[in-house]
Amino acid sequence: MTRAHRHAWGWLICVFTAVLAPAGARSDTPGNELLKLVPEDVGICMIVQDLRDTVHAVRGSAFLEQIRASALGKALNVSPEIKKLRDVEHFLRTQLDVGAERLLDDILGDAIVLAYWPGPPGKPEEEQGVVMVRARDPQLLASVLDRLPAMAQHSGNAPPRQLRVHNGASYAAWHDGKKTVYSYVNGPIAAITHHERLLKRVISRERETTPKESPISKQLQRLGLEKALAAVWFNARAFDAEVETQTAAAPDLDPSVRAAIQMHWKAVEGMALTASLGEKDLSCSLAVLVQSDKLPPASRLFFRPGQISELWSAFPEDAMLTVAGRVDTVGLTQMLGGFLDDHGKKTVRDALDRYAKGSIGRDVEREVFPALGPDWGFAAIAPPKEEKGWHPYFVAALRIQPGTQEPPLDQALANFLNGLAMLAVVFHNSSNPDALSLHTEMQDKVEVKYFVEEKNFPVGFRPAFAMKNGYLVVASSPAAVRMFSGAGPHKKPASSDAEIPWVRISPLAMRQYLADRANAIAAQLAAQNQIPLDEASNRVNALREILGLLERIELTQRSTSDQFHLTLRIRAAHSLRK
Amino acid sequence: MKCLDFQNLVQRRLDGDRDVENGAFAKHLVECADCRSWNAAATQLLTALKDMPEPNTSPLLARRIVYRVSRERRRYVSYRRLAVAAVAASLLLAVTVGYRQGWFRGGPSSDGTEIVQLKPPPEPASSLRANVEDAVQAITGIVNQTAERTLEPGRVLFPDRTAAAFLTGAAALQAPKTTMPSLLEAGQGVTEFAPVAGFGRFINYFSQDIPGVERDRKSRS
């Protein structure tokens, strides 16, 4: 690979890995230095730090080698876009006398901050923003900024620059052909904006002898996200006026709903979207910081340490897809009810009583809801090798508590579902020549009901349901019900630091499934999509290659009394770092 | 009748036209010994050809002949196209380079018509703006290509009707008509909610100075 090619890939990595690399644990990191200059009433602030170390680490990684060797990598390598990036790099080298690599290493590699102030409600045109950079090479930074005005003009001639002074510091003002640009540079720090007053505020903060700790830094530290490579932080208070105006202006919004929205909003201190790169994981996180004493009690259910669902031990570890969690049904109902007016609540209650109470014979709100859950889950599992059909097994489960009355609620629910199944068969057969039938299979004293329709159902697909080990289980076949083992012993509450999984996807298991059933799946896809068998096989193989890049994808939650974190973690099949 | 005319009539007779043997034909036949020999030889040829057995040709002969002829024709056409394309490309290149170099300068003549004049070009200043635009387009192209190549194999597993069924099911989850907003309305409400909309404006603000991105947005609005 030529040097130019490597540089072009470097550009690409620069973009894709803009969320990489945890920053070092320095007391005043380059990122913190910049954040201190951001006025506190900022609305949204984005910080990218340690880009240099991350790009260098990824560049020599096994994962990148795997991408390069793949069909995707080969196609990108010869694409005209890579050539364009090479040309841009050549331009930078000739105009700035600095290549992309040096630009990354010495100017952009420490820290970059983009700070934004929204306009007042109804005046979005009054929005403001500033870009700040903390460079490793102050001389290079100054040199690049000197050449920027000339480069921004087509003619190549530098527009006239004015030097102005504020607080004993000088800054430049020049016109880029569209707007006036104000730029300030002092040693390793530079700031560029279209708004002079904003630049003066930044300069004033920079000139303070004892600069204050940034509230953004403080909140990121509270959230444990100060080392993220990229973070977008939202100041809730900067949007108070807009939220109030929006809720006041909504014509159909009931006053109680309006009050609920505003109460919840005022409890939010800040939010952050972050991304980090570990050894094999790319993590993207949404975090919310609240003052929980300002939240109504029902809403605090999202802000207490979670508990891992029992169903994670009930579904196989190598399931292709697993979704499981615990839900406080009563609390959730109450929280949602807080957003309904009295009429809305009555309508929902009446509907439940009419359709559910009459069939089950229980009060839905007082008896049924409290007995549902808390564990619920769903899984897609590759069928065993001896299974003839290629269809994956699907299993869904919901914990049903027996309740306090006789007969137990789970039995009442099972009877209700049996009746519903028989009705479904009757209705189907009355209008369809292909007969549907309902069968029963006993699996270790568990009665499993399943439908059979030979003509239209795929091979192996026989929808089934059963009450098993305290769970209502609905599955794609009786064999899938048999795979559901039922939950293990009730786990103790997790510590406040524990991450609670919600979703787990296993590209590894999917890849194996596609390999084991390649012929059958390709034949099915060819028939379904009206494409030649060869093309279907090629697509299956292409999908396997893509899946081979990843090992696991997870969505997890972590909560404390004042924080809620939702994290998407993508684990690569090979190391993401050199 | 001249000999040439007589010979033409003989040709016609050989082609099956019986109406040629008129008085003038017979008169010339008597008068001209050369044409009499010529006529006798033509008659002999016709008789001999009728007596010859039919040749045993391959059923593909006709197809081979057509193929060879059309191949020759294609080769001729492609050469011609290549030649035309080369000329056109040269012209286009010349025009494009000339345009960018500012060779073509128009100006009104004394009678008001515009005159195109060739002028030596100033050295073009490759601008930061153009290069940033190129970089943005390249990166966008790479991201799109990557997404397409990653998602395309997976799309085969999910036919359109699955997506349609999902959407139908999702729409069916709409709440009964109350003051409680439907799921779709709630979803729309989320995107319009202040911090979410604010994030969109944040992206717009910092990308508005990127050439190409700004133009794309204006053309879409």
Short mmCIF file of N, CA and C in Angstrom, two decimals, chain A residues 22-95:
data_model
loop_
_atom_site.label_atom_id
_atom_site.label_comp_id
_atom_site.label_asym_id
_atom_site.label_seq_id
_atom_site.Cartn_x
_atom_site.Cartn_y
_atom_site.Cartn_z
N PRO A 22 -10.05 6.74 25.07
CA PRO A 22 -10.20 7.40 26.36
C PRO A 22 -9.03 8.35 26.61
N ALA A 23 -9.29 9.46 27.16
CA ALA A 23 -8.23 10.42 27.44
C ALA A 23 -7.46 9.96 28.67
N GLY A 24 -6.27 10.42 28.76
CA GLY A 24 -5.46 10.06 29.93
C GLY A 24 -6.02 10.68 31.17
N ALA A 25 -5.64 10.13 32.28
CA ALA A 25 -6.19 10.62 33.53
C ALA A 25 -5.36 11.79 34.06
N ARG A 26 -5.24 12.83 33.19
CA ARG A 26 -4.50 14.00 33.66
C ARG A 26 -5.47 14.90 34.39
N SER A 27 -4.96 15.68 35.35
CA SER A 27 -5.85 16.51 36.11
C SER A 27 -6.41 17.61 35.23
N ASP A 28 -5.61 18.23 34.40
CA ASP A 28 -6.12 19.22 33.48
C ASP A 28 -5.77 18.78 32.07
N THR A 29 -6.64 18.03 31.52
CA THR A 29 -6.40 17.51 30.19
C THR A 29 -6.61 18.61 29.17
N PRO A 30 -6.12 18.42 27.96
CA PRO A 30 -6.40 19.42 26.92
C PRO A 30 -7.88 19.70 26.77
N GLY A 31 -8.70 18.64 26.90
CA GLY A 31 -10.14 18.82 26.80
C GLY A 31 -10.67 19.73 27.89
N ASN A 32 -10.18 19.52 29.12
CA ASN A 32 -10.62 20.36 30.23
C ASN A 32 -10.19 21.80 30.04
N GLU A 33 -8.98 21.97 29.50
CA GLU A 33 -8.49 23.34 29.24
C GLU A 33 -9.46 24.09 28.34
N LEU A 34 -9.95 23.42 27.32
CA LEU A 34 -10.90 24.07 26.40
C LEU A 34 -12.26 24.27 27.04
N LEU A 35 -12.71 23.25 27.79
CA LEU A 35 -14.05 23.34 28.38
C LEU A 35 -14.15 24.52 29.35
N LYS A 36 -13.02 24.84 29.99
CA LYS A 36 -13.04 25.97 30.92
C LYS A 36 -13.32 27.29 30.21
N LEU A 37 -13.06 27.34 28.93
CA LEU A 37 -13.26 28.58 28.19
C LEU A 37 -14.70 28.73 27.69
N VAL A 38 -15.49 27.66 27.80
CA VAL A 38 -16.85 27.70 27.27
C VAL A 38 -17.76 28.38 28.29
N PRO A 39 -18.40 29.48 27.93
CA PRO A 39 -19.32 30.14 28.87
C PRO A 39 -20.40 29.19 29.36
N GLU A 40 -20.82 29.36 30.60
CA GLU A 40 -21.63 28.34 31.27
C GLU A 40 -23.05 28.22 30.73
N ASP A 41 -23.53 29.24 30.03
CA ASP A 41 -24.91 29.17 29.54
C ASP A 41 -24.99 28.48 28.18
N VAL A 42 -23.94 27.74 27.80
CA VAL A 42 -23.93 27.03 26.51
C VAL A 42 -25.10 26.05 26.45
N GLY A 43 -25.62 25.82 25.26
CA GLY A 43 -26.73 24.88 25.10
C GLY A 43 -26.25 23.46 24.84
N ILE A 44 -25.39 23.33 23.86
CA ILE A 44 -24.86 22.02 23.49
C ILE A 44 -23.36 22.17 23.28
N CYS A 45 -22.60 21.23 23.82
CA CYS A 45 -21.15 21.31 23.68
C CYS A 45 -20.63 19.94 23.28
N MET A 46 -19.86 19.92 22.21
CA MET A 46 -19.27 18.65 21.77
C MET A 46 -17.78 18.71 21.97
N ILE A 47 -17.20 17.67 22.53
CA ILE A 47 -15.76 17.61 22.72
C ILE A 47 -15.22 16.30 22.15
N VAL A 48 -14.13 16.42 21.42
CA VAL A 48 -13.44 15.25 20.90
C VAL A 48 -12.01 15.33 21.44
N GLN A 49 -11.53 14.30 22.09
CA GLN A 49 -10.19 14.37 22.68
C GLN A 49 -9.40 13.11 22.40
N ASP A 50 -8.08 13.28 22.36
CA ASP A 50 -7.16 12.16 22.13
C ASP A 50 -7.38 11.48 20.79
N LEU A 51 -7.74 12.25 19.78
CA LEU A 51 -7.98 11.68 18.45
C LEU A 51 -6.69 11.08 17.89
N ARG A 52 -5.58 11.72 18.18
CA ARG A 52 -4.29 11.28 17.63
C ARG A 52 -3.97 9.86 18.07
N ASP A 53 -3.97 9.63 19.37
CA ASP A 53 -3.61 8.30 19.88
C ASP A 53 -4.57 7.23 19.37
N THR A 54 -5.84 7.59 19.28
CA THR A 54 -6.83 6.62 18.83
C THR A 54 -6.60 6.24 17.37
N VAL A 55 -6.40 7.24 16.53
CA VAL A 55 -6.21 6.95 15.10
C VAL A 55 -4.97 6.07 14.91
N HIS A 56 -3.90 6.41 15.63
CA HIS A 56 -2.67 5.61 15.50
C HIS A 56 -2.90 4.19 15.99
N ALA A 57 -3.67 4.05 17.05
CA ALA A 57 -3.93 2.71 17.60
C ALA A 57 -4.77 1.88 16.62
N VAL A 58 -5.77 2.52 16.04
CA VAL A 58 -6.66 1.79 15.14
C VAL A 58 -5.95 1.44 13.83
N ARG A 59 -5.07 2.32 13.43
CA ARG A 59 -4.43 2.16 12.13
C ARG A 59 -3.71 0.81 12.03
N GLY A 60 -3.06 0.39 13.11
CA GLY A 60 -2.33 -0.87 13.04
C GLY A 60 -3.10 -2.05 13.60
N SER A 61 -4.40 -1.90 13.76
CA SER A 61 -5.18 -2.93 14.47
C SER A 61 -5.53 -4.10 13.56
N ALA A 62 -5.79 -5.24 14.22
CA ALA A 62 -6.18 -6.44 13.48
C ALA A 62 -7.55 -6.25 12.83
N PHE A 63 -8.42 -5.48 13.46
CA PHE A 63 -9.75 -5.25 12.91
C PHE A 63 -9.66 -4.52 11.58
N LEU A 64 -8.80 -3.51 11.53
CA LEU A 64 -8.66 -2.74 10.28
C LEU A 64 -8.06 -3.62 9.19
N GLU A 65 -7.13 -4.50 9.58
CA GLU A 65 -6.58 -5.42 8.59
C GLU A 65 -7.67 -6.34 8.03
N GLN A 66 -8.57 -6.74 8.94
CA GLN A 66 -9.66 -7.61 8.51
C GLN A 66 -10.58 -6.88 7.53
N ILE A 67 -10.85 -5.60 7.81
CA ILE A 67 -11.68 -4.80 6.91
C ILE A 67 -10.98 -4.67 5.56
N ARG A 68 -9.71 -4.38 5.59
CA ARG A 68 -8.96 -4.17 4.34
C ARG A 68 -8.98 -5.42 3.46
N ALA A 69 -8.92 -6.58 4.12
CA ALA A 69 -8.89 -7.84 3.36
C ALA A 69 -10.28 -8.25 2.87
N SER A 70 -11.32 -7.63 3.42
CA SER A 70 -12.68 -8.02 3.05
C SER A 70 -13.07 -7.42 1.70
N ALA A 71 -14.16 -7.91 1.16
CA ALA A 71 -14.65 -7.36 -0.12
C ALA A 71 -14.96 -5.88 0.02
N LEU A 72 -15.48 -5.49 1.16
CA LEU A 72 -15.79 -4.09 1.41
C LEU A 72 -14.53 -3.24 1.36
N GLY A 73 -13.51 -3.71 2.06
CA GLY A 73 -12.26 -2.96 2.11
C GLY A 73 -11.61 -2.84 0.74
N LYS A 74 -11.67 -3.92 -0.01
CA LYS A 74 -11.05 -3.91 -1.34
C LYS A 74 -11.78 -2.94 -2.26
N ALA A 75 -13.09 -2.94 -2.15
CA ALA A 75 -13.87 -2.03 -2.99
C ALA A 75 -13.60 -0.57 -2.62
N LEU A 76 -13.50 -0.30 -1.31
CA LEU A 76 -13.25 1.08 -0.88
C LEU A 76 -11.86 1.54 -1.31
N ASN A 77 -10.91 0.62 -1.27
CA ASN A 77 -9.52 0.98 -1.56
C ASN A 77 -9.33 1.52 -2.98
N VAL A 78 -10.17 1.03 -3.89
CA VAL A 78 -10.03 1.48 -5.28
C VAL A 78 -11.14 2.46 -5.65
N SER A 79 -11.89 2.90 -4.67
CA SER A 79 -13.02 3.79 -4.99
C SER A 79 -12.50 5.19 -5.31
N PRO A 80 -13.24 5.92 -6.12
CA PRO A 80 -12.82 7.29 -6.44
C PRO A 80 -12.81 8.19 -5.21
N GLU A 81 -13.57 7.81 -4.18
CA GLU A 81 -13.60 8.65 -2.98
C GLU A 81 -12.25 8.66 -2.28
N ILE A 82 -11.56 7.51 -2.25
CA ILE A 82 -10.25 7.46 -1.61
C ILE A 82 -9.27 8.33 -2.41
N LYS A 83 -9.44 8.30 -3.71
CA LYS A 83 -8.57 9.13 -4.54
C LYS A 83 -8.81 10.60 -4.26
N LYS A 84 -10.09 10.95 -4.06
CA LYS A 84 -10.42 12.35 -3.75
C LYS A 84 -9.75 12.77 -2.45
N LEU A 85 -9.80 11.89 -1.47
CA LEU A 85 -9.18 12.23 -0.18
C LEU A 85 -7.68 12.41 -0.35
N ARG A 86 -7.09 11.60 -1.20
CA ARG A 86 -5.66 11.75 -1.47
C ARG A 86 -5.38 13.12 -2.09
N ASP A 87 -6.27 13.52 -3.00
CA ASP A 87 -6.10 14.83 -3.65
C ASP A 87 -6.22 15.95 -2.62
N VAL A 88 -7.16 15.81 -1.72
CA VAL A 88 -7.35 16.84 -0.68
C VAL A 88 -6.11 16.92 0.19
N GLU A 89 -5.56 15.76 0.50
CA GLU A 89 -4.36 15.74 1.32
C GLU A 89 -3.21 16.43 0.59
N HIS A 90 -3.14 16.20 -0.71
CA HIS A 90 -2.10 16.86 -1.51
C HIS A 90 -2.28 18.37 -1.47
N PHE A 91 -3.55 18.81 -1.55
CA PHE A 91 -3.84 20.25 -1.48
C PHE A 91 -3.36 20.82 -0.14
N LEU A 92 -3.67 20.13 0.93
CA LEU A 92 -3.25 20.62 2.25
C LEU A 92 -1.74 20.72 2.33
N ARG A 93 -1.10 19.71 1.76
CA ARG A 93 0.36 19.70 1.83
C ARG A 93 0.96 20.88 1.07
N THR A 94 0.35 21.18 -0.08
CA THR A 94 0.92 22.27 -0.89
C THR A 94 0.53 23.64 -0.34
N GLN A 95 -0.71 23.78 0.14
CA GLN A 95 -1.17 25.09 0.59
C GLN A 95 -0.72 25.42 2.00
#
